[in-house]
Amino acid sequence: MRPLYPPIEPYAQGMLEVGDGQAVYWETSGNPDGKPAVFLHGGPGGGTTPLNRRFFDPHRYRIVLLDQRGCGRSTPHIADGADLSVNTTAHLIDDIEALRAALGIERWLVFGGSWGSTLALAYAQQYPQRVTELVLRGIFLLRRKEIDWYYNGSAGYVYPDEWEKFLAPVPESERDGDLVEAYHRLFGSADPEVVTAAALAWTAWESATSTLRPDPERMAETSDTRFALAFARIENHYFRHGGFLDEAQLLRDIGAITHIPAVIVQGRHDIVCPAVSAWDLHRAWPGSRLHLVDDAAHSAAEPGITHHLVEATDTFATAAHHGR
């Protein structure tokens, strides 16, 4: 089993002004002359962590991390009242492309998990000439049936105890309706305590269901109020708008990227992003390589998932690259 690479620190970092009063945090680590790779975090609203650098060989990769609008170290932060109207998939794609140009990178490997896989696919389909390879984990195509599975009851049959906690902030009269919309109403409350309680419950639901076995450390990390406010409110904003994508758009437009080498890593027991989405993507993209990991759920930190992700970046590290 391949482990993560040892911890490293960035050799450069900064804030990129991207318009709309937004500044996106970015950093680069590893080898300045290595193969460029960009890591797209999940959520949306999750932000990056030092662990994300460790999926890449620091001697062979120029590793680029960025915090998407409104979260992490990007400004303004949702917890500080950032404007969600200028936070859409199109905006995020523009931000990624602006960062690529600002860093003087011609083409790069794009790595994304969960929502990061959604964004990676959308970015690659718009800018296929900028992508050398794709490494995707926990596939999320943002189809309506995926949203309904996770937020409107089906996943609760697997985690009834955690589902009860997820329902708790929602008025009983609204629990049989669309819970994404119910949470949207909670997030619009004038009472900060209502908003905070809803954000913590939304975030706890995802944290509790992301790993095959309970992970108290992950639960503690994501229970931070500032993190939860960004994570929950940005996710809810995107999901109630279908990710600002047409239904099944990422499968419809797959022809734009079928020439790009791709590895898909999927936990068979993933409750957050069920394996059927990875299967549908692979069937639409026969040239992709799919790893269904039998002893894993959603988290990239699970050993089988980590192994195949590092294996993929190690394999692609030897491919020719362009850029600086």
Coordinates of C-alpha atoms in Angstrom, one line a residue, residues 9-310:
E9 CA 5.8 23.4 3.4
P10 CA 5.0 25.7 0.5
Y11 CA 7.9 27.6 -1.1
A12 CA 5.5 30.4 -2.4
Q13 CA 2.0 31.6 -1.6
G14 CA -0.2 34.6 -2.2
M15 CA -3.6 36.1 -2.8
L16 CA -4.8 36.4 -6.4
E17 CA -7.3 39.2 -7.0
V18 CA -10.0 37.6 -9.3
G19 CA -12.6 40.4 -9.5
D20 CA -16.0 40.8 -7.7
G21 CA -14.0 41.9 -4.6
Q22 CA -12.7 38.4 -4.3
A23 CA -9.1 37.3 -3.6
V24 CA -8.2 33.6 -3.9
Y25 CA -5.5 32.1 -1.7
W26 CA -2.9 30.0 -3.5
E27 CA 0.3 28.2 -2.7
T28 CA 3.0 26.1 -4.4
S29 CA 5.1 23.4 -2.9
G30 CA 7.4 20.6 -4.1
N31 CA 9.8 21.2 -7.1
P32 CA 9.5 24.6 -8.8
D33 CA 10.7 22.9 -12.0
G34 CA 8.5 19.8 -11.6
K35 CA 5.4 18.7 -13.4
P36 CA 2.6 21.2 -12.6
A37 CA -0.4 19.8 -10.7
V38 CA -3.4 21.6 -9.2
F39 CA -5.4 20.2 -6.3
L40 CA -9.1 21.1 -6.2
H41 CA -10.7 20.7 -2.8
G42 CA -14.1 19.4 -2.0
G43 CA -17.2 20.9 -0.5
P44 CA -17.6 23.3 -2.2
G45 CA -16.4 25.3 0.7
G46 CA -14.0 22.8 2.2
G47 CA -10.7 24.7 1.7
T48 CA -7.3 23.0 1.5
T49 CA -5.1 21.5 4.2
P50 CA -1.4 20.6 4.4
L51 CA -2.4 17.0 3.9
N52 CA -3.4 17.8 0.3
R53 CA 0.2 18.4 -0.7
R54 CA 1.1 14.9 0.2
F55 CA -0.6 13.1 -2.7
F56 CA 2.3 14.2 -4.9
D57 CA 6.0 13.3 -5.1
P58 CA 7.5 16.6 -4.0
H59 CA 10.7 15.9 -6.1
R60 CA 8.7 15.5 -9.3
Y61 CA 5.7 17.8 -8.9
R62 CA 5.1 21.5 -8.7
I63 CA 2.1 21.3 -6.5
V64 CA -0.5 24.1 -6.6
L65 CA -3.3 24.4 -4.0
L66 CA -6.0 27.1 -3.9
D67 CA -8.9 27.8 -1.6
Q68 CA -12.0 28.4 -3.7
R69 CA -14.0 31.6 -3.2
G70 CA -15.5 32.3 0.2
C71 CA -13.7 29.6 2.2
G72 CA -10.3 28.7 3.6
R73 CA -7.9 31.6 3.4
S74 CA -9.6 33.2 0.5
T75 CA -11.3 36.6 1.2
P76 CA -13.9 37.7 1.9
H77 CA -14.9 34.6 3.9
I78 CA -18.6 33.4 4.0
A79 CA -18.4 33.7 7.8
D80 CA -17.6 37.4 7.3
G81 CA -20.5 38.0 5.0
A82 CA -19.1 37.2 1.5
D83 CA -21.5 37.6 -1.4
L84 CA -22.7 34.2 -2.6
S85 CA -24.1 35.7 -5.8
V86 CA -20.6 35.9 -7.2
N87 CA -19.8 32.3 -6.2
T88 CA -20.7 29.9 -9.0
T89 CA -19.1 27.1 -10.9
A90 CA -18.3 29.5 -13.8
H91 CA -16.6 31.8 -11.3
L92 CA -14.5 29.0 -9.9
I93 CA -13.4 27.8 -13.3
D94 CA -12.4 31.4 -14.2
D95 CA -10.4 31.6 -11.0
I96 CA -8.6 28.4 -11.7
E97 CA -7.7 29.5 -15.2
A98 CA -6.6 33.0 -13.9
L99 CA -4.3 31.3 -11.4
R100 CA -2.8 29.0 -14.1
A101 CA -2.0 32.1 -16.2
A102 CA -0.7 34.0 -13.2
L103 CA 1.7 31.2 -12.3
G104 CA 3.0 30.9 -15.9
I105 CA 1.8 27.3 -16.2
E106 CA 1.0 26.1 -19.7
R107 CA -0.7 22.8 -18.8
W108 CA -1.2 20.9 -15.6
L109 CA -2.5 17.7 -14.1
V110 CA -5.9 18.3 -12.4
F111 CA -6.6 16.4 -9.2
G112 CA -10.0 16.6 -7.5
G113 CA -12.2 14.6 -5.1
S114 CA -15.9 14.8 -4.3
W115 CA -16.9 18.3 -5.3
G116 CA -13.3 18.7 -6.5
S117 CA -14.1 15.9 -9.1
T118 CA -17.1 17.9 -10.3
L119 CA -15.0 21.1 -10.6
A120 CA -12.1 19.2 -12.3
L121 CA -14.5 17.7 -14.9
A122 CA -16.1 21.1 -15.6
Y123 CA -12.8 22.9 -15.8
A124 CA -11.3 20.2 -18.1
Q125 CA -14.3 20.3 -20.4
Q126 CA -14.0 24.0 -20.8
Y127 CA -10.2 24.1 -21.1
P128 CA -9.2 20.6 -22.3
Q129 CA -6.0 22.1 -23.9
R130 CA -4.8 23.0 -20.4
V131 CA -5.1 19.6 -18.8
T132 CA -2.5 16.9 -19.1
E133 CA -4.2 14.2 -16.9
L134 CA -7.1 13.9 -14.5
V135 CA -7.0 12.1 -11.1
L136 CA -10.5 12.0 -9.7
R137 CA -11.9 10.6 -6.4
G138 CA -15.3 10.1 -5.0
I139 CA -17.2 11.1 -8.1
F140 CA -19.9 13.6 -7.8
L141 CA -21.7 14.5 -11.1
L142 CA -24.2 16.8 -9.3
R143 CA -27.3 15.1 -10.8
R144 CA -30.6 15.6 -9.0
K145 CA -30.7 12.0 -8.0
E146 CA -27.3 12.3 -6.3
I147 CA -28.6 15.3 -4.3
D148 CA -31.8 13.5 -3.4
W149 CA -30.0 10.4 -2.3
Y150 CA -27.8 12.2 0.2
Y151 CA -29.9 15.0 1.4
N152 CA -33.5 13.8 1.0
G153 CA -33.6 10.6 2.9
S154 CA -32.1 7.6 1.2
A155 CA -28.7 7.8 2.9
G156 CA -30.5 8.1 6.2
Y157 CA -31.4 4.4 5.9
V158 CA -27.7 3.6 6.3
Y159 CA -27.0 6.2 9.0
P160 CA -30.3 6.6 10.9
D161 CA -28.6 7.9 14.0
E162 CA -26.7 10.6 12.2
W163 CA -29.8 11.3 10.0
E164 CA -31.8 12.1 13.1
K165 CA -29.2 14.7 14.0
F166 CA -29.3 16.2 10.5
L167 CA -33.1 16.6 10.7
A168 CA -33.0 18.1 14.2
P169 CA -32.7 21.8 13.2
V170 CA -35.4 21.5 10.5
P171 CA -39.0 22.3 11.6
E172 CA -41.1 19.1 11.7
S173 CA -43.5 20.5 9.2
E174 CA -40.7 20.8 6.6
R175 CA -39.0 17.4 7.2
D176 CA -40.9 15.6 4.4
G177 CA -40.1 18.2 1.8
D178 CA -36.9 19.2 0.0
L179 CA -34.3 19.4 2.8
V180 CA -31.8 21.4 0.7
E181 CA -34.5 24.1 0.5
A182 CA -35.4 23.7 4.2
Y183 CA -31.7 24.3 5.1
H184 CA -31.6 27.3 2.7
R185 CA -34.4 28.8 4.7
L186 CA -32.5 28.2 8.0
F187 CA -29.3 29.8 6.6
G188 CA -31.4 32.8 5.7
S189 CA -32.6 33.3 9.3
A190 CA -32.0 36.6 11.0
D191 CA -31.0 34.7 14.2
P192 CA -27.3 33.9 14.1
E193 CA -27.8 31.0 16.5
V194 CA -30.2 29.3 14.1
V195 CA -27.7 29.8 11.2
T196 CA -24.8 28.4 13.3
A197 CA -26.8 25.4 14.6
A198 CA -27.9 24.5 11.0
A199 CA -24.4 24.9 9.6
L200 CA -22.9 22.6 12.3
A201 CA -25.6 20.0 11.7
W202 CA -25.2 20.1 7.9
T203 CA -21.4 19.7 8.3
A204 CA -21.6 17.0 10.9
W205 CA -23.8 14.9 8.6
E206 CA -21.1 14.8 6.0
S207 CA -18.3 14.3 8.4
A208 CA -20.0 11.4 10.1
T209 CA -20.8 9.6 6.8
S210 CA -17.5 10.1 5.0
T211 CA -15.4 7.3 6.4
L212 CA -16.1 3.6 6.6
R213 CA -15.3 3.7 10.3
P214 CA -16.0 6.6 12.7
D215 CA -13.2 9.2 12.6
P216 CA -13.4 11.4 15.8
E217 CA -10.5 13.5 14.6
R218 CA -12.3 14.4 11.4
M219 CA -15.4 15.2 13.3
A220 CA -13.5 17.6 15.6
E221 CA -11.8 19.4 12.7
T222 CA -15.1 20.1 10.9
S223 CA -17.0 21.1 14.0
D224 CA -15.2 24.5 14.0
T225 CA -17.9 27.1 13.6
R226 CA -16.1 29.3 11.1
F227 CA -15.4 26.3 8.9
A228 CA -18.9 25.0 9.2
L229 CA -20.5 28.3 8.2
A230 CA -18.5 28.4 5.0
F231 CA -18.8 24.7 4.2
A232 CA -22.5 24.3 4.8
R233 CA -23.7 27.6 3.3
I234 CA -21.6 27.3 0.1
E235 CA -22.6 23.7 -0.4
N236 CA -26.2 24.5 0.1
H237 CA -26.0 27.4 -2.3
Y238 CA -24.4 25.2 -5.0
F239 CA -26.6 22.2 -4.5
R240 CA -29.9 24.0 -4.6
H241 CA -28.7 25.4 -8.0
G242 CA -27.7 22.1 -9.3
G243 CA -24.0 23.1 -9.2
F244 CA -24.9 25.8 -11.8
L245 CA -24.7 23.0 -14.4
D246 CA -27.3 21.5 -16.7
E247 CA -28.7 18.1 -15.5
A248 CA -26.1 15.4 -16.4
Q249 CA -24.0 18.1 -18.2
L250 CA -20.7 16.5 -17.2
L251 CA -21.7 13.2 -18.9
R252 CA -23.2 14.9 -21.9
D253 CA -20.0 16.8 -22.6
I254 CA -17.6 14.0 -21.8
G255 CA -16.5 13.9 -25.5
A256 CA -14.4 17.0 -24.9
I257 CA -12.0 15.2 -22.6
T258 CA -12.0 11.5 -23.5
H259 CA -8.5 11.9 -25.0
I260 CA -7.1 13.0 -21.6
P261 CA -5.6 10.2 -19.5
A262 CA -7.7 9.7 -16.3
V263 CA -7.7 7.6 -13.2
I264 CA -11.0 7.4 -11.1
V265 CA -10.7 6.2 -7.5
Q266 CA -14.0 5.3 -5.8
G267 CA -14.9 3.7 -2.5
R268 CA -17.5 1.0 -2.9
H269 CA -19.1 2.0 0.4
D270 CA -19.2 5.7 -0.3
I271 CA -22.5 7.1 1.1
V272 CA -21.8 10.7 0.2
C273 CA -21.1 10.1 -3.5
P274 CA -22.3 6.6 -4.3
A275 CA -20.3 4.4 -6.6
V276 CA -22.9 4.5 -9.3
S277 CA -21.7 7.9 -10.3
A278 CA -18.1 6.7 -10.8
W279 CA -19.4 3.7 -12.7
D280 CA -21.6 6.0 -15.0
L281 CA -18.6 8.2 -15.6
H282 CA -16.3 5.3 -16.5
R283 CA -18.9 3.8 -18.8
A284 CA -19.2 7.1 -20.6
W285 CA -15.4 7.4 -20.7
P286 CA -14.0 3.9 -21.6
G287 CA -10.4 5.2 -21.8
S288 CA -10.5 6.1 -18.1
R289 CA -9.1 3.7 -15.5
L290 CA -11.5 3.0 -12.6
H291 CA -10.5 1.6 -9.2
L292 CA -13.4 0.5 -7.0
V293 CA -12.0 0.1 -3.5
D294 CA -13.9 -2.6 -1.6
D295 CA -12.8 -1.5 1.9
A296 CA -13.4 2.2 1.7
A297 CA -16.1 4.9 1.7
H298 CA -15.7 8.6 0.7
S299 CA -12.6 9.9 2.4
A300 CA -9.3 10.3 0.6
A301 CA -7.5 9.5 3.8
E302 CA -8.7 5.9 3.8
P303 CA -5.8 3.6 3.0
G304 CA -7.1 2.0 -0.1
I305 CA -8.2 5.3 -1.6
T306 CA -4.8 6.9 -0.7
H307 CA -2.9 4.1 -2.3
H308 CA -4.6 4.4 -5.7
L309 CA -4.4 8.2 -5.7
V310 CA -0.7 8.2 -4.9

